[in-house]
Short mmCIF file of C-alpha atoms in Angstrom, two decimals:
data_model
loop_
_atom_site.label_atom_id
_atom_site.label_comp_id
_atom_site.label_asym_id
_atom_site.label_seq_id
_atom_site.Cartn_x
_atom_site.Cartn_y
_atom_site.Cartn_z
CA MET A 1 -33.00 -18.63 -74.42
CA THR A 2 -31.00 -15.40 -75.45
CA PHE A 3 -31.21 -11.93 -73.71
CA ASP A 4 -29.98 -9.97 -76.94
CA SER A 5 -30.79 -6.05 -75.95
CA GLN A 6 -30.84 -5.52 -79.65
CA ALA A 7 -34.04 -8.09 -79.99
CA TYR A 8 -35.48 -6.62 -76.41
CA ALA A 9 -36.01 -2.90 -78.14
CA VAL A 10 -37.35 -4.59 -81.16
CA GLN A 11 -39.90 -6.12 -78.61
CA LEU A 12 -40.42 -2.76 -77.28
CA GLU A 13 -40.93 -0.60 -79.90
CA GLU A 14 -43.67 -3.13 -81.57
CA LYS A 15 -45.26 -2.94 -77.98
CA VAL A 16 -45.22 0.80 -77.73
CA THR A 17 -46.65 1.16 -81.51
CA ARG A 18 -49.63 -1.74 -80.61
CA LEU A 19 -50.41 0.94 -78.37
CA ARG A 20 -50.15 4.26 -80.46
CA ASP A 21 -52.20 2.76 -83.26
CA LEU A 22 -54.88 1.66 -80.23
CA LEU A 23 -55.53 5.75 -78.78
CA ALA A 24 -54.69 6.78 -82.60
CA PRO A 25 -58.19 7.84 -82.69
CA PHE A 26 -58.23 9.45 -79.04
CA ASP A 27 -55.72 12.18 -79.68
CA ALA A 28 -53.74 10.47 -77.11
CA PRO A 29 -49.95 12.08 -76.79
CA GLU A 30 -46.84 10.43 -77.25
CA PRO A 31 -46.97 7.76 -74.08
CA ALA A 32 -43.82 7.31 -72.09
CA VAL A 33 -41.84 3.93 -72.01
CA PHE A 34 -41.23 1.95 -68.94
CA ASP A 35 -38.67 -0.16 -69.95
CA SER A 36 -37.98 -3.67 -68.34
CA PRO A 37 -34.72 -5.85 -67.18
CA LEU A 38 -34.03 -7.90 -69.34
CA LYS A 39 -33.59 -11.14 -67.49
CA ASN A 40 -34.45 -11.86 -63.14
CA PHE A 41 -37.22 -9.42 -63.25
CA ARG A 42 -40.57 -12.47 -62.49
CA LEU A 43 -40.31 -12.45 -58.88
CA ARG A 44 -42.83 -15.44 -58.57
CA ALA A 45 -42.81 -18.61 -60.84
CA GLU A 46 -44.54 -21.76 -60.44
CA PHE A 47 -43.66 -25.68 -61.85
CA ARG A 48 -45.09 -28.93 -62.07
CA LEU A 49 -43.04 -32.00 -61.02
CA TRP A 50 -41.41 -34.61 -63.66
CA ARG A 51 -41.08 -37.67 -63.27
CA GLU A 52 -37.31 -38.61 -65.59
CA GLY A 53 -34.68 -40.67 -65.43
CA GLY A 54 -35.66 -41.84 -61.95
CA ASP A 55 -35.67 -38.31 -60.81
CA ARG A 56 -37.94 -35.29 -60.34
CA HIS A 57 -37.46 -32.29 -62.74
CA TYR A 58 -39.14 -28.66 -62.81
CA ALA A 59 -41.16 -28.34 -65.91
CA MET A 60 -43.52 -26.29 -67.68
CA PHE A 61 -45.88 -26.73 -70.27
CA SER A 62 -46.59 -24.34 -73.70
CA GLN A 63 -49.78 -23.07 -74.12
CA GLU A 64 -49.97 -25.94 -77.38
CA ASP A 65 -49.04 -28.58 -76.02
CA LYS A 66 -49.91 -29.59 -72.26
CA ARG A 67 -48.42 -33.15 -72.64
CA THR A 68 -44.79 -32.28 -73.35
CA PRO A 69 -43.08 -31.14 -70.80
CA ILE A 70 -40.57 -28.68 -70.94
CA LEU A 71 -37.86 -29.81 -68.15
CA ILE A 72 -36.07 -26.74 -66.34
CA GLU A 73 -32.45 -26.70 -64.33
CA ALA A 74 -32.49 -23.02 -64.05
CA PHE A 75 -35.28 -20.29 -64.79
CA PRO A 76 -33.05 -16.72 -66.62
CA ILE A 77 -36.64 -14.39 -66.21
CA ALA A 78 -36.83 -15.96 -62.63
CA SER A 79 -35.22 -13.41 -59.76
CA LEU A 80 -31.65 -14.52 -58.75
CA ARG A 81 -33.76 -15.35 -55.04
CA ILE A 82 -35.99 -18.69 -57.05
CA ASN A 83 -32.67 -19.61 -59.52
CA GLU A 84 -30.68 -19.65 -56.05
CA LEU A 85 -33.36 -21.73 -54.08
CA MET A 86 -34.58 -24.04 -56.90
CA PRO A 87 -31.30 -26.93 -56.97
CA GLN A 88 -31.62 -26.08 -52.84
CA LEU A 89 -34.63 -27.44 -52.73
CA LYS A 90 -34.38 -30.11 -55.16
CA ALA A 91 -31.54 -31.02 -53.56
CA ALA A 92 -33.83 -31.13 -50.50
CA TRP A 93 -36.06 -33.52 -51.63
CA LYS A 94 -33.60 -35.66 -53.20
CA ALA A 95 -32.40 -36.26 -50.17
CA SER A 96 -36.09 -36.46 -48.03
CA ALA A 97 -38.88 -39.13 -48.19
CA ALA A 98 -41.02 -36.56 -45.96
CA LEU A 99 -40.26 -34.19 -48.88
CA SER A 100 -40.67 -35.54 -52.12
CA HIS A 101 -43.28 -37.91 -51.46
CA LYS A 102 -46.17 -37.22 -53.64
CA LEU A 103 -44.93 -33.67 -54.46
CA PHE A 104 -46.36 -32.76 -57.55
CA GLN A 105 -46.43 -29.10 -57.54
CA VAL A 106 -43.40 -26.22 -56.57
CA GLU A 107 -44.62 -22.42 -56.33
CA PHE A 108 -41.61 -19.70 -55.77
CA LEU A 109 -42.58 -16.16 -54.40
CA THR A 110 -40.42 -13.62 -53.90
CA THR A 111 -39.33 -9.63 -53.83
CA LEU A 112 -37.34 -7.27 -54.37
CA ALA A 113 -36.39 -6.44 -50.41
CA GLY A 114 -35.26 -10.34 -50.45
CA ASP A 115 -37.71 -12.24 -48.48
CA ALA A 116 -38.62 -15.63 -50.38
CA MET A 117 -42.54 -18.56 -49.62
CA ILE A 118 -41.80 -22.05 -51.23
CA THR A 119 -45.34 -23.81 -51.50
CA LEU A 120 -45.25 -27.54 -52.00
CA CYS A 121 -48.43 -29.44 -53.20
CA TYR A 122 -49.32 -33.09 -52.45
CA HIS A 123 -51.78 -35.73 -53.49
CA ARG A 124 -50.98 -36.79 -49.52
CA PRO A 125 -51.91 -36.12 -46.33
CA LEU A 126 -48.98 -34.47 -44.37
CA ASP A 127 -47.62 -35.35 -41.07
CA GLU A 128 -45.24 -34.70 -38.21
CA HIS A 129 -42.26 -36.63 -40.68
CA TRP A 130 -43.24 -33.98 -43.19
CA HIS A 131 -43.36 -31.10 -40.56
CA ALA A 132 -40.19 -31.83 -39.40
CA ALA A 133 -38.25 -31.78 -42.68
CA ALA A 134 -39.96 -29.12 -44.17
CA SER A 135 -39.22 -26.60 -40.51
CA LYS A 136 -35.43 -27.57 -41.40
CA LEU A 137 -35.49 -26.66 -45.22
CA ALA A 138 -37.30 -23.35 -43.67
CA THR A 139 -34.53 -22.81 -41.32
CA ASP A 140 -31.69 -23.81 -43.85
CA LEU A 141 -33.16 -21.85 -46.72
CA ASN A 142 -34.31 -18.77 -44.92
CA VAL A 143 -37.98 -18.74 -46.42
CA SER A 144 -41.26 -19.44 -46.10
CA VAL A 145 -42.75 -23.01 -46.35
CA ILE A 146 -46.28 -23.52 -47.24
CA GLY A 147 -47.40 -27.28 -47.35
CA ARG A 148 -50.83 -28.01 -49.43
CA SER A 149 -52.31 -31.09 -49.91
CA LYS A 150 -56.29 -31.61 -50.60
CA GLY A 151 -57.92 -29.74 -47.84
CA LYS A 152 -55.61 -28.94 -45.51
CA ARG A 153 -52.75 -26.23 -45.76
CA GLU A 154 -49.86 -26.03 -43.30
CA VAL A 155 -47.78 -22.66 -42.51
CA ILE A 156 -44.12 -22.83 -41.06
CA GLY A 157 -42.66 -19.17 -40.36
CA HIS A 158 -45.63 -17.08 -42.66
CA ASP A 159 -48.09 -17.46 -45.36
CA TYR A 160 -46.78 -13.96 -47.04
CA VAL A 161 -43.92 -12.25 -47.52
CA VAL A 162 -43.40 -8.73 -47.19
CA GLU A 163 -42.14 -5.94 -50.38
CA LYS A 164 -40.53 -2.74 -49.54
CA LEU A 165 -41.27 0.08 -53.08
CA ASP A 166 -40.18 2.98 -53.09
CA VAL A 167 -42.71 5.65 -54.99
CA GLY A 168 -42.38 9.84 -53.54
CA GLY A 169 -39.94 9.80 -52.00
CA ARG A 170 -41.18 7.25 -49.21
CA THR A 171 -40.91 3.26 -49.36
CA PHE A 172 -43.69 1.00 -47.97
CA SER A 173 -44.02 -2.09 -46.84
CA TYR A 174 -46.06 -4.50 -48.92
CA ARG A 175 -48.08 -8.40 -47.14
CA GLN A 176 -48.01 -10.14 -50.37
CA PRO A 177 -50.13 -13.49 -49.52
CA GLU A 178 -49.01 -17.09 -51.03
CA GLY A 179 -52.14 -17.15 -53.55
CA ALA A 180 -53.01 -13.88 -53.74
CA PHE A 181 -52.86 -11.83 -57.12
CA THR A 182 -49.24 -9.43 -56.88
CA GLN A 183 -47.63 -8.24 -59.54
CA PRO A 184 -44.77 -10.23 -61.32
CA ASN A 185 -42.51 -8.13 -61.99
CA GLY A 186 -41.32 -5.93 -59.15
CA THR A 187 -39.06 -3.28 -61.04
CA VAL A 188 -41.63 -2.37 -63.86
CA ASN A 189 -44.12 -2.81 -60.69
CA GLN A 190 -42.57 0.58 -59.25
CA LYS A 191 -42.25 2.31 -62.36
CA MET A 192 -45.94 2.21 -62.83
CA LEU A 193 -46.52 3.14 -58.53
CA ASN A 194 -44.41 6.62 -59.00
CA TRP A 195 -45.41 6.91 -62.33
CA ALA A 196 -49.65 6.59 -61.37
CA TYR A 197 -48.23 8.73 -57.95
CA ASP A 198 -47.22 12.12 -60.38
CA ALA A 199 -50.19 11.24 -62.88
CA LEU A 200 -52.88 12.47 -59.74
CA GLY A 201 -50.79 14.78 -57.98
CA ASP A 202 -51.62 16.44 -54.55
CA ARG A 203 -55.40 17.09 -54.75
CA PRO A 204 -57.75 18.79 -51.89
CA ASP A 205 -60.49 16.61 -52.92
CA ASP A 206 -61.54 12.79 -52.85
CA LEU A 207 -60.67 8.99 -54.60
CA LEU A 208 -62.22 6.39 -55.43
CA GLU A 209 -60.56 3.04 -56.56
CA LEU A 210 -61.65 0.10 -57.57
CA TYR A 211 -60.16 -2.93 -58.15
CA CYS A 212 -57.70 -2.18 -55.55
CA GLY A 213 -56.30 -5.53 -54.79
CA ASN A 214 -53.55 -5.96 -51.57
CA GLY A 215 -53.47 -1.93 -51.57
CA ASN A 216 -50.42 -1.51 -54.50
CA PHE A 217 -51.59 1.45 -54.90
CA THR A 218 -53.78 2.42 -52.36
CA LEU A 219 -51.48 3.26 -50.29
CA PRO A 220 -48.79 5.67 -52.47
CA LEU A 221 -51.99 7.38 -54.13
CA ALA A 222 -53.51 8.05 -50.38
CA THR A 223 -50.71 10.64 -49.73
CA ARG A 224 -52.20 12.97 -52.48
CA VAL A 225 -55.76 13.24 -51.92
CA ARG A 226 -57.96 14.19 -48.97
CA LYS A 227 -59.48 10.55 -48.56
CA VAL A 228 -59.75 7.52 -50.28
CA LEU A 229 -62.68 4.63 -50.93
CA ALA A 230 -61.52 1.70 -51.92
CA THR A 231 -63.01 -1.40 -52.71
CA GLU A 232 -61.10 -5.38 -53.31
CA ILE A 233 -64.35 -8.37 -54.23
CA SER A 234 -61.55 -10.99 -52.72
CA LYS A 235 -61.51 -11.20 -48.94
CA THR A 236 -57.48 -12.46 -48.96
CA SER A 237 -56.53 -9.38 -50.94
CA VAL A 238 -58.68 -6.86 -48.69
CA ASN A 239 -57.56 -8.92 -45.52
CA ALA A 240 -53.71 -7.72 -47.27
CA ALA A 241 -54.68 -4.28 -47.91
CA LEU A 242 -55.95 -3.59 -44.28
CA SER A 243 -52.57 -4.85 -42.49
CA ASN A 244 -50.51 -3.04 -45.13
CA LEU A 245 -52.88 -0.22 -44.58
CA SER A 246 -52.42 -0.61 -40.74
CA GLU A 247 -48.13 -1.52 -41.31
CA ASN A 248 -48.11 1.87 -43.56
CA ALA A 249 -49.77 4.38 -41.44
CA VAL A 250 -51.87 5.53 -43.99
CA ASP A 251 -55.13 5.91 -42.05
CA ASN A 252 -57.08 7.95 -44.78
CA VAL A 253 -58.41 4.93 -46.60
CA THR A 254 -61.78 2.79 -45.93
CA LEU A 255 -62.28 -0.30 -47.77
CA VAL A 256 -65.47 -2.46 -48.79
CA ARG A 257 -65.39 -6.09 -50.05
CA LEU A 258 -67.95 -5.33 -52.76
CA SER A 259 -67.51 -5.22 -56.53
CA ALA A 260 -67.70 -2.81 -59.08
CA GLU A 261 -71.04 -2.96 -59.81
CA GLU A 262 -72.08 -3.23 -56.26
CA LEU A 263 -70.33 -0.49 -55.83
CA THR A 264 -72.08 1.78 -59.22
CA GLU A 265 -74.94 -0.25 -57.78
CA ALA A 266 -74.64 1.88 -54.58
CA LEU A 267 -73.69 4.91 -55.42
CA ASN A 268 -76.92 5.17 -57.68
CA GLU A 269 -78.91 3.81 -54.96
CA VAL A 270 -80.54 0.91 -56.45
CA ARG A 271 -80.17 -0.36 -53.20
CA PRO A 272 -78.16 -0.81 -50.05
CA PHE A 273 -75.99 -3.17 -48.94
CA ARG A 274 -74.58 -4.58 -45.13
CA ARG A 275 -71.47 -3.91 -45.99
CA LEU A 276 -71.46 -0.43 -46.85
CA GLN A 277 -72.48 0.57 -43.21
CA GLY A 278 -71.67 3.47 -41.32
CA ILE A 279 -70.16 4.62 -44.51
CA ASP A 280 -71.59 7.82 -45.24
CA LEU A 281 -70.72 7.76 -49.10
CA LYS A 282 -73.02 11.13 -49.47
CA SER A 283 -69.49 12.32 -47.41
CA TYR A 284 -67.56 12.03 -50.24
CA GLU A 285 -66.42 14.58 -52.29
CA PHE A 286 -64.95 12.27 -55.37
CA GLY A 287 -62.73 14.71 -57.78
CA SER A 288 -60.79 11.05 -59.54
CA VAL A 289 -61.10 7.94 -59.68
CA PHE A 290 -58.61 5.11 -60.26
CA VAL A 291 -59.04 1.78 -61.80
CA ASP A 292 -57.21 -0.97 -62.54
CA PRO A 293 -59.38 -3.83 -63.88
CA PRO A 294 -58.32 -7.04 -64.83
CA ARG A 295 -58.20 -7.70 -68.83
CA ALA A 296 -62.02 -7.88 -69.70
CA GLY A 297 -61.12 -3.81 -68.37
CA MET A 298 -65.16 -2.57 -67.36
CA ASP A 299 -68.18 -3.39 -67.78
CA PRO A 300 -70.34 -1.03 -69.63
CA ASP A 301 -72.25 0.35 -66.40
CA THR A 302 -69.44 0.75 -64.84
CA CYS A 303 -67.21 2.53 -67.49
CA GLU A 304 -70.00 4.55 -66.89
CA LEU A 305 -69.91 5.46 -63.68
CA THR A 306 -66.29 6.61 -64.05
CA ARG A 307 -67.34 9.24 -66.39
CA ARG A 308 -68.88 11.29 -63.08
CA PHE A 309 -65.58 12.03 -62.33
CA ASP A 310 -63.32 14.69 -63.28
CA ASN A 311 -59.75 12.57 -63.50
CA ILE A 312 -59.73 8.28 -64.32
CA LEU A 313 -56.78 7.29 -63.52
CA TYR A 314 -56.26 3.55 -65.94
CA ILE A 315 -54.36 1.24 -65.38
CA SER A 316 -54.37 -1.47 -67.75
CA CYS A 317 -53.10 -5.38 -68.16
CA ASN A 318 -54.67 -5.14 -71.94
CA PRO A 319 -54.73 -2.33 -74.39
CA GLU A 320 -57.96 -3.77 -76.25
CA THR A 321 -60.50 -3.82 -73.29
CA LEU A 322 -58.81 0.16 -72.73
CA ALA A 323 -59.22 1.19 -76.64
CA ALA A 324 -62.72 -0.55 -75.80
CA ASN A 325 -63.52 1.84 -72.47
CA ILE A 326 -61.92 4.69 -73.95
CA ALA A 327 -63.86 4.68 -76.41
CA GLN A 328 -67.02 5.12 -74.20
CA LEU A 329 -65.94 7.98 -72.50
CA HIS A 330 -64.12 10.03 -75.23
CA ASP A 331 -67.04 12.32 -75.77
CA THR A 332 -66.18 13.32 -72.23
CA HIS A 333 -62.51 12.70 -71.13
CA ARG A 334 -59.83 13.15 -72.97
CA ILE A 335 -56.45 11.17 -72.76
CA THR A 336 -54.02 14.05 -71.21
CA GLN A 337 -50.95 11.23 -70.26
CA CYS A 338 -50.44 7.78 -71.03
CA ALA A 339 -47.62 5.31 -70.49
CA MET A 340 -46.67 2.06 -71.80
CA PHE A 341 -45.02 -0.47 -68.92
CA ASP A 342 -43.41 -3.54 -70.51
CA GLN A 343 -44.78 -5.88 -67.01
CA PHE A 344 -44.27 -8.91 -69.55
CA PRO A 345 -41.08 -8.50 -71.76
CA TRP A 346 -40.46 -11.37 -74.17
CA THR A 347 -44.38 -11.45 -74.38
CA HIS A 348 -46.38 -9.51 -76.65
CA HIS A 349 -48.59 -9.12 -73.23
CA MET A 350 -48.34 -5.40 -72.20
CA GLU A 351 -49.45 -3.01 -68.78
CA SER A 352 -50.57 0.35 -70.28
CA GLY A 353 -51.75 3.53 -68.09
CA VAL A 354 -54.28 6.44 -68.93
CA LEU A 355 -55.01 9.50 -67.03
CA LEU A 356 -58.18 11.11 -68.74
CA THR A 357 -59.47 14.89 -67.90
CA ARG A 358 -63.02 15.67 -68.08
CA ARG A 359 -63.11 17.86 -71.09
#
């Protein structure tokens, strides 16, 4: 793969044009554009292992052909740390039957701050020989190691990495657990966080956040408002978010494990939820809502819920569903800011953001 800056500029402009066209019916302002490094931008990678020539190789498969492996020695879009670790890990499994026996998949998770974790997946139970070899591997490579076999997980070191991101003049620390969603492009994520921080601005009222994940946006946005009610359905992400709030001494956030649809029912007083016991929803003075939904966007009821708020700050990984949601809200809210974040260079995917303000 070549990393030609001119080719990248052309592709970036195509994405901007696509977003501009999708938002044109809503009189959107010109989007701010946040580009990506051309290579070494991806902080996580997952490889199957493929036997050929008596050896195991890192392998990936194209969307069009799930049977023919693409053998990989280096992965230039991945972080420098992943590229450094790949040959070191390969040498380690070649030298150790305890590490290599029935090993079929490898996952790397790294951070801009330099932390790293390797997950090794096996078609066999893990024994004391594996544990001894994996402990040596963790020490030699200065990483945490997770071993996975059917129904079992062994942790050597930590089952998370720690990221540090600078937003609004402050450094935030993020615990990112193994197996949980994290933003793959750390450099662009930091740009995205700063855009959202600036777009929200300092506010005297409260923020509702839907789909908060591990608190990626929650931490900096909480410093802009009186208090936050945040929701997330994944237990792993909720636990990580609680750790991150504590680690960063952010104490004005209440986090509940509810889906966006369940919270809508709670706010509409359709039915009570045990997980909201002790939380007085009527004590909040919500002026803004922040949403970062999955690719399907917001369902119609959740979209209708956001209409109640003066400001809707929306980060999207799918510009088509973003446009569909804005169409539902356009009669009461207008786009006052928008942005394109190139989280996924060399693909057609992109992240975008809009601030919608009540007319």
